[in-house]
Short mmCIF file of C-alpha atoms in Angstrom, two decimals:
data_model
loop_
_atom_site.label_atom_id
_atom_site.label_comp_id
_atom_site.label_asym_id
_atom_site.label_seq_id
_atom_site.Cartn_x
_atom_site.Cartn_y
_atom_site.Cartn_z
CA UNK A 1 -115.34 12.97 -26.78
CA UNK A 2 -114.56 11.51 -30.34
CA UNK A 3 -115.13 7.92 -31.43
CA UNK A 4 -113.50 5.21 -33.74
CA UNK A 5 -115.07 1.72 -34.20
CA UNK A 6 -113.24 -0.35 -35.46
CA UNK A 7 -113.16 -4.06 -36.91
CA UNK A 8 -110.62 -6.14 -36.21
CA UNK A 9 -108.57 -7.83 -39.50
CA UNK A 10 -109.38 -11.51 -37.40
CA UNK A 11 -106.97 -13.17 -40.09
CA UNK A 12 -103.65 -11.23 -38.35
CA UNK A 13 -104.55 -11.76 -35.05
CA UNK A 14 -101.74 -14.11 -34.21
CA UNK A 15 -99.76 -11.39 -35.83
CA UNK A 16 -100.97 -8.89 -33.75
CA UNK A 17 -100.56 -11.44 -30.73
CA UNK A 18 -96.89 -11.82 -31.61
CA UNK A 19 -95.87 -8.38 -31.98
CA UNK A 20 -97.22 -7.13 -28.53
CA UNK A 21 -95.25 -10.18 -27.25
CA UNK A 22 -92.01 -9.25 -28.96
CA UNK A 23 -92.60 -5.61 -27.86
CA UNK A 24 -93.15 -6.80 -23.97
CA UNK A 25 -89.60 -7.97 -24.29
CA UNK A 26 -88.39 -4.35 -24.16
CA UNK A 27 -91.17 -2.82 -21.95
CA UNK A 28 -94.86 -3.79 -21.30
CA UNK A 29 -95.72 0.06 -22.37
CA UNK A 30 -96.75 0.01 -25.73
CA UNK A 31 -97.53 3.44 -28.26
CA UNK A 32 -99.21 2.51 -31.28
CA UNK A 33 -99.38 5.19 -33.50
CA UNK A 34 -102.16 5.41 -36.37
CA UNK A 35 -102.20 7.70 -39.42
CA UNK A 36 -104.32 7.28 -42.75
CA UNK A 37 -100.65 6.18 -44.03
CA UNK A 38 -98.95 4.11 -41.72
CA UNK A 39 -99.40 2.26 -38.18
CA UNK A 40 -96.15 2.05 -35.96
CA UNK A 41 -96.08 0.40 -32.69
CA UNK A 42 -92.85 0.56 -30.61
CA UNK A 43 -91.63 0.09 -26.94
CA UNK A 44 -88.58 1.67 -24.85
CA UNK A 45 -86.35 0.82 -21.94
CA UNK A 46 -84.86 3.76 -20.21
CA UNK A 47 -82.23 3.71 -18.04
CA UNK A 48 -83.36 4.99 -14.34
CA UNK A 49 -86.88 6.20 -13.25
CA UNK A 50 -86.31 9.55 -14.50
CA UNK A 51 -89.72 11.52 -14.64
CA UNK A 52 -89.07 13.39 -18.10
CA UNK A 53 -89.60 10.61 -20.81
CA UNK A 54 -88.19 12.71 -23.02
CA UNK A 55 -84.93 13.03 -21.31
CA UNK A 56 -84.58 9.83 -20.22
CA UNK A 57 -81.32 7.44 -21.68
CA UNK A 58 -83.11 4.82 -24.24
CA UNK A 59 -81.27 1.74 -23.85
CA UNK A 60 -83.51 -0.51 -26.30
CA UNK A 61 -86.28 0.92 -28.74
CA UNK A 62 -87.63 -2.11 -30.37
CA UNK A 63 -90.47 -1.33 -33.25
CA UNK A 64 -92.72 -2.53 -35.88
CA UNK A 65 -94.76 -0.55 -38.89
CA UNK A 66 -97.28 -1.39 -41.14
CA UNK A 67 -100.18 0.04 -43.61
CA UNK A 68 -102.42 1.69 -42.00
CA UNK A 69 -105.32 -0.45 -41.12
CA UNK A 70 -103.03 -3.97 -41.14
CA UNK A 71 -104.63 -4.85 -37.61
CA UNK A 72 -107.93 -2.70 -37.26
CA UNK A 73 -110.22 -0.97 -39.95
CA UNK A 74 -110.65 1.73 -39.12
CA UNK A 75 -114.56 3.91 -38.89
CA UNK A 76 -114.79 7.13 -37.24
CA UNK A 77 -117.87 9.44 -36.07
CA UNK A 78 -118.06 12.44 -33.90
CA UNK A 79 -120.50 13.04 -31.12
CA UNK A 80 -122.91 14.45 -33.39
CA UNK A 81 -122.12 12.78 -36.74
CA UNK A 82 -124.53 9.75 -37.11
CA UNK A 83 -122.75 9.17 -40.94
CA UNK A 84 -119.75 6.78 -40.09
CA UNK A 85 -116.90 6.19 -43.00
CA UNK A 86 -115.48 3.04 -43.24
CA UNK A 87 -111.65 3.10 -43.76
CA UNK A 88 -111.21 6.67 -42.54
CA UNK A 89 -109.08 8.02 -40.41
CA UNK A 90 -109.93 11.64 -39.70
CA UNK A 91 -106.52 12.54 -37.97
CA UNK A 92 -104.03 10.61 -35.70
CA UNK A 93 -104.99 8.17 -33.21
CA UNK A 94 -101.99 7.05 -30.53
CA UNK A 95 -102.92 4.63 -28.40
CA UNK A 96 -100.55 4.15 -25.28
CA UNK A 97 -101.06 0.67 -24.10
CA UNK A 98 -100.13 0.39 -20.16
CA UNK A 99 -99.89 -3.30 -20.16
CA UNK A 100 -99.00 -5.59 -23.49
CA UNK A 101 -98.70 -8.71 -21.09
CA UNK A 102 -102.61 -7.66 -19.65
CA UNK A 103 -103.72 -6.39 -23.35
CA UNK A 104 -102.86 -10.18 -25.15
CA UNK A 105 -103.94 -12.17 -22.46
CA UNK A 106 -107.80 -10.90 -22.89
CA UNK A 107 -107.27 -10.96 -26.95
CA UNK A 108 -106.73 -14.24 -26.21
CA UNK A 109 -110.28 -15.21 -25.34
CA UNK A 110 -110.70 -14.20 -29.16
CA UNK A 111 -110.37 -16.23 -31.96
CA UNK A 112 -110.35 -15.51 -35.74
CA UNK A 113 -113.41 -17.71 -36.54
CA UNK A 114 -115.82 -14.25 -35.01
CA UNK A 115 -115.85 -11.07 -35.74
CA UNK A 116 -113.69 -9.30 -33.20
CA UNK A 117 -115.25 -5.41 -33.27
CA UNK A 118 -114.57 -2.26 -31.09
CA UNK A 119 -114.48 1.08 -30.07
CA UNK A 120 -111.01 3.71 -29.54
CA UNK A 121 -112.78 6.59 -27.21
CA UNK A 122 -110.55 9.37 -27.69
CA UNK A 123 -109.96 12.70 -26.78
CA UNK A 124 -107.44 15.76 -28.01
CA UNK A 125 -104.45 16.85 -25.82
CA UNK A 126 -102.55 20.19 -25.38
CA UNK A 127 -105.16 21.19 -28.14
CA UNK A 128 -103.22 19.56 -31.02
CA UNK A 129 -105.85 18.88 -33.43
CA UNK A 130 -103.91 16.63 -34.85
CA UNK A 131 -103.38 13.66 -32.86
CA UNK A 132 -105.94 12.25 -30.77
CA UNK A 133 -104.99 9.58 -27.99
CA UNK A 134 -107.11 7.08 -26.57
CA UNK A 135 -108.76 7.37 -23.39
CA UNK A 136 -109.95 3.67 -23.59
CA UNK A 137 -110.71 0.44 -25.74
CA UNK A 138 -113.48 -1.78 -26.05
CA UNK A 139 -113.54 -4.63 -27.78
CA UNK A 140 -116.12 -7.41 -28.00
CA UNK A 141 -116.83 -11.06 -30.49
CA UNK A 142 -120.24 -12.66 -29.70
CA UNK A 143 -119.10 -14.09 -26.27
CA UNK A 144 -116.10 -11.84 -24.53
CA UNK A 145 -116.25 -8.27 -24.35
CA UNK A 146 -113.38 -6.51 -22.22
CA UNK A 147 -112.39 -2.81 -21.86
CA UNK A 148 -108.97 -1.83 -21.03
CA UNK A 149 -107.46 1.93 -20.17
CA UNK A 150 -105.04 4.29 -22.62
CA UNK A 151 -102.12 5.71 -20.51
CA UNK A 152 -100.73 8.93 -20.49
CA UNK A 153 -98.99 10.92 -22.91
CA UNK A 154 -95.86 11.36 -20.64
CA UNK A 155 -95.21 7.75 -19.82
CA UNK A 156 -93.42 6.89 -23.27
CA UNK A 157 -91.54 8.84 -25.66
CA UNK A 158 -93.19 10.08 -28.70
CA UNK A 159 -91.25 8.97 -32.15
CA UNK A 160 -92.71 9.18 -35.58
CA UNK A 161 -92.32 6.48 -38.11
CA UNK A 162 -90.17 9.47 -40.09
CA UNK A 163 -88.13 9.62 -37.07
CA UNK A 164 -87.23 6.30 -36.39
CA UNK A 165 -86.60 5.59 -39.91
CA UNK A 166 -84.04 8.74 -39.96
CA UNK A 167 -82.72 7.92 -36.93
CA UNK A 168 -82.06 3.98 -37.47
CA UNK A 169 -81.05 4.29 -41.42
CA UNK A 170 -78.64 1.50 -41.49
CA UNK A 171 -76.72 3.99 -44.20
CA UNK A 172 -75.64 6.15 -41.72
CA UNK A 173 -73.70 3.34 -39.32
CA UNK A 174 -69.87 3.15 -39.05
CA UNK A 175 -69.93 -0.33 -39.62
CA UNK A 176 -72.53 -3.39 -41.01
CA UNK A 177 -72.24 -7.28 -40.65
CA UNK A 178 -74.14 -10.55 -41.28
CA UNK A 179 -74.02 -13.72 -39.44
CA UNK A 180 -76.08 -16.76 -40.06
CA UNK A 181 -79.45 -17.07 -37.45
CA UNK A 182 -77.71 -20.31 -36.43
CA UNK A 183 -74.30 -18.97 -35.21
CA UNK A 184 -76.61 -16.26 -33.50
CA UNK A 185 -78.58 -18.47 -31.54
CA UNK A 186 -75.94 -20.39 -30.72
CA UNK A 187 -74.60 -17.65 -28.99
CA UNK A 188 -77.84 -16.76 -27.35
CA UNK A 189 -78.04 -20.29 -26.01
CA UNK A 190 -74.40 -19.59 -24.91
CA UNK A 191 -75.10 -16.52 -22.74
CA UNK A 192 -78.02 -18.52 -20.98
CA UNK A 193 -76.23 -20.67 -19.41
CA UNK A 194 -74.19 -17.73 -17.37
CA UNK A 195 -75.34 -15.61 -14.83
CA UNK A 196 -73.21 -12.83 -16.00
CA UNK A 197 -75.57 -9.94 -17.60
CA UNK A 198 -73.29 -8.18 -20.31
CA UNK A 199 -72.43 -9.97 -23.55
CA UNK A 200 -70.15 -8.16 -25.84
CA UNK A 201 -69.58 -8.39 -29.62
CA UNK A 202 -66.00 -8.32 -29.73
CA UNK A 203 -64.74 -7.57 -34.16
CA UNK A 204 -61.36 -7.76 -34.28
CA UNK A 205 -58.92 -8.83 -36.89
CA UNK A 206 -61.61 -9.58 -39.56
CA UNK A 207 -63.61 -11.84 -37.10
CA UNK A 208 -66.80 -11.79 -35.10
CA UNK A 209 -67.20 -12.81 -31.20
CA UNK A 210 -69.71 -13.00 -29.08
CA UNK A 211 -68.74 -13.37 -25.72
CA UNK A 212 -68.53 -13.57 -21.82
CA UNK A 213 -65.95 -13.22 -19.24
CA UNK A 214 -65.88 -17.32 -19.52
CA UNK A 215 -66.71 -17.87 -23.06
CA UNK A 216 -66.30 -16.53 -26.57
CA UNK A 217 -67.73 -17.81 -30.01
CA UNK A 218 -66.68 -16.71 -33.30
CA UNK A 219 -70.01 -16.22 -35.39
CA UNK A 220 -68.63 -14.80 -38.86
CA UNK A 221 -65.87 -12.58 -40.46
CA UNK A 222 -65.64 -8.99 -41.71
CA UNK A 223 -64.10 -6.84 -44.10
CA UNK A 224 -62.97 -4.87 -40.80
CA UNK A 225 -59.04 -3.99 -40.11
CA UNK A 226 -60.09 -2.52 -36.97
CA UNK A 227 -61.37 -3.44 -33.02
CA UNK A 228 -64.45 -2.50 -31.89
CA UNK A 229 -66.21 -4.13 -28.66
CA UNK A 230 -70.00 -3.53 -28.63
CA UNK A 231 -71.65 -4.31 -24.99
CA UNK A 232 -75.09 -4.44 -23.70
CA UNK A 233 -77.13 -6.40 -21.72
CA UNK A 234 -77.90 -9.65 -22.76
CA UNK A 235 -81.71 -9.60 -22.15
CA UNK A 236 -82.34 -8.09 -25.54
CA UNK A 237 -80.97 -11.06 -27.24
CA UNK A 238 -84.67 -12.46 -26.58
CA UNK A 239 -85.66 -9.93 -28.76
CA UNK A 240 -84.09 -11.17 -31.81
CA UNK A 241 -86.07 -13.89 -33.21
CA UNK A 242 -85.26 -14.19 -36.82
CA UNK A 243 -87.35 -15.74 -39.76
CA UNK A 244 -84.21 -15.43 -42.25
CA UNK A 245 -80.78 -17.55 -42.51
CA UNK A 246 -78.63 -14.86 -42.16
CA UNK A 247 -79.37 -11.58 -40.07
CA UNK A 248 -78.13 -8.02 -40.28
CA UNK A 249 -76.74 -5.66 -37.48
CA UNK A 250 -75.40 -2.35 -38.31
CA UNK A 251 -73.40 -0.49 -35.44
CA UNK A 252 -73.28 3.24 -34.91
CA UNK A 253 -71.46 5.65 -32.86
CA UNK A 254 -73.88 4.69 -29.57
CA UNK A 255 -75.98 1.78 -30.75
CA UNK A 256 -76.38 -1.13 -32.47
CA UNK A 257 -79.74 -2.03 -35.04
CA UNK A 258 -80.99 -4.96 -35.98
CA UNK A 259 -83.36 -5.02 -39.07
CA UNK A 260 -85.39 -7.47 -40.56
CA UNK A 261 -88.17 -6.29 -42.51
CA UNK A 262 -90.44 -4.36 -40.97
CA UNK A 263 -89.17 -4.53 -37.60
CA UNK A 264 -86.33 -2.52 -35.78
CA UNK A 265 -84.39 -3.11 -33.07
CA UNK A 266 -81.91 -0.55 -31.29
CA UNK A 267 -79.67 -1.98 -28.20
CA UNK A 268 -77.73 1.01 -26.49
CA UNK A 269 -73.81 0.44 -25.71
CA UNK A 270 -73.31 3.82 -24.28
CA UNK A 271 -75.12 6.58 -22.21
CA UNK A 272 -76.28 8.08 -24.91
CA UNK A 273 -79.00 8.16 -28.02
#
């Protein structure tokens, strides 16, 4: 079985804290996915309990990517190899986290005052020699030292940064509009206050609604002659938590995105994705 220590970058912590918390919004399965290039973590709620992952209807893909070793640096040894290289990553490490709720509340004994170190055990699978997922985690400062189980390869979908970024290039949407954060979370505040699940952004003539069977709000205009209604569930609205004025949503044939730097978020309005 392969090894990586790693040391934990203690000044992102709460950055690493939040973004397991945003992810838990969408599912409490987690896949991060490390390469010597990029680091992607990313959740998934299907529709159903289908069995096949792969098969299963997406209905919210929320994700996050950053360099490489923004979180962990990374050093990795074999069994046998007693010389360890720091900042190497000799192939891809996926780490399918079963619980984010479980994972932050022991990071939470940490703080970023101590060195926060560990260990990814990790072992091949299907013989792809490429990607390595982790069996299980250590991680220890000079006081708290927990250990906490990878899941299984089936449980999540597999997606590639590449993929996510083709898939969710706001370029290739039918239609793109802004609103300012404030409108937005007015209209999040808005669809608390009901018991009715679906909220639907309703464009039509130029304008932009959000609304319920007992409510609507108009949140900003559009160089758009025609109607489109775009309806979901309103639990993903917690998952939009912008740091800008004004956000961004761009709507394709099946979805809508939301973008803001270097996080994505896809809400299903139809079977399909």
């Amino acid at each position: 079985m392969d090894k990586s220590n790693f040391k934990f970058n203690n000044e992102n912590l709460e950055e690493f804290r939040s973004v397991i918390t945003n992810l838990c919004k969408i599912s409490n399965t987690i896949k991060m996915k490390m390469t010597s290039d990029n680091l992607l973590l990313y959740s998934i709620d299907t529709a159903g309990e289908n069995s096949n992952v792969s098969q299963a209807t997406a209905l919210a893909v929320k994700s996050y990517s950053f360099p490489s070793q923004h979180f962990m640096k990374i050093k990795h040894y074999d069994d046998d190899d007693d010389d360890d290289e720091e900042d190497q990553t000799k192939g891809n490490i996926d780490w399918i986290i079963r619980n984010g709720t479980i994972l932050n509340k022991k990071i939470n004994f940490f703080t970023k005052d101590v060195d926060i170190k560990g260990v990814f055990n990790l072992r091949k699978v299907n013989g792809n020699s490429d990607v390595k997922y982790t069996r299980n985690v250590i991680m220890s400062d000079d006081k708290f030292k927990f250990s906490i189980t990878g899941d299984e390869p089936h449980v999540i979908r597999d997606m590639s940064l590449d993929q996510l970024n083709t898939i969710l290039d706001p370029v290739l949407s039918d239609i793109s509009f802004s609103i300012p954060t404030k409108e937005f979370e007015n209209a999040r505040s808005a669809s608390n206050i009901e018991p009715e699940d679906i909220i639907t952004i309703h464009i039509t003539n130029g304008k932009i609604y959000f609304k319920q069977s007992s409510w609507e709000l108009l949140v900003g205009k559009i160089d758009y002659d025609g109607n489109k209604k775009i309806s979901f569930h309103k639990k993903y609205l917690k998952s939009i938590n912008p740091k800008v004025d004004e956000i961004h949503f761009s709507v394709f044939q099946t979805f809508l995105l939301y973008k803001e730097a270097n996080q994505k978020l896809m809400i299903s309005y139809e079977q399909n994705f």
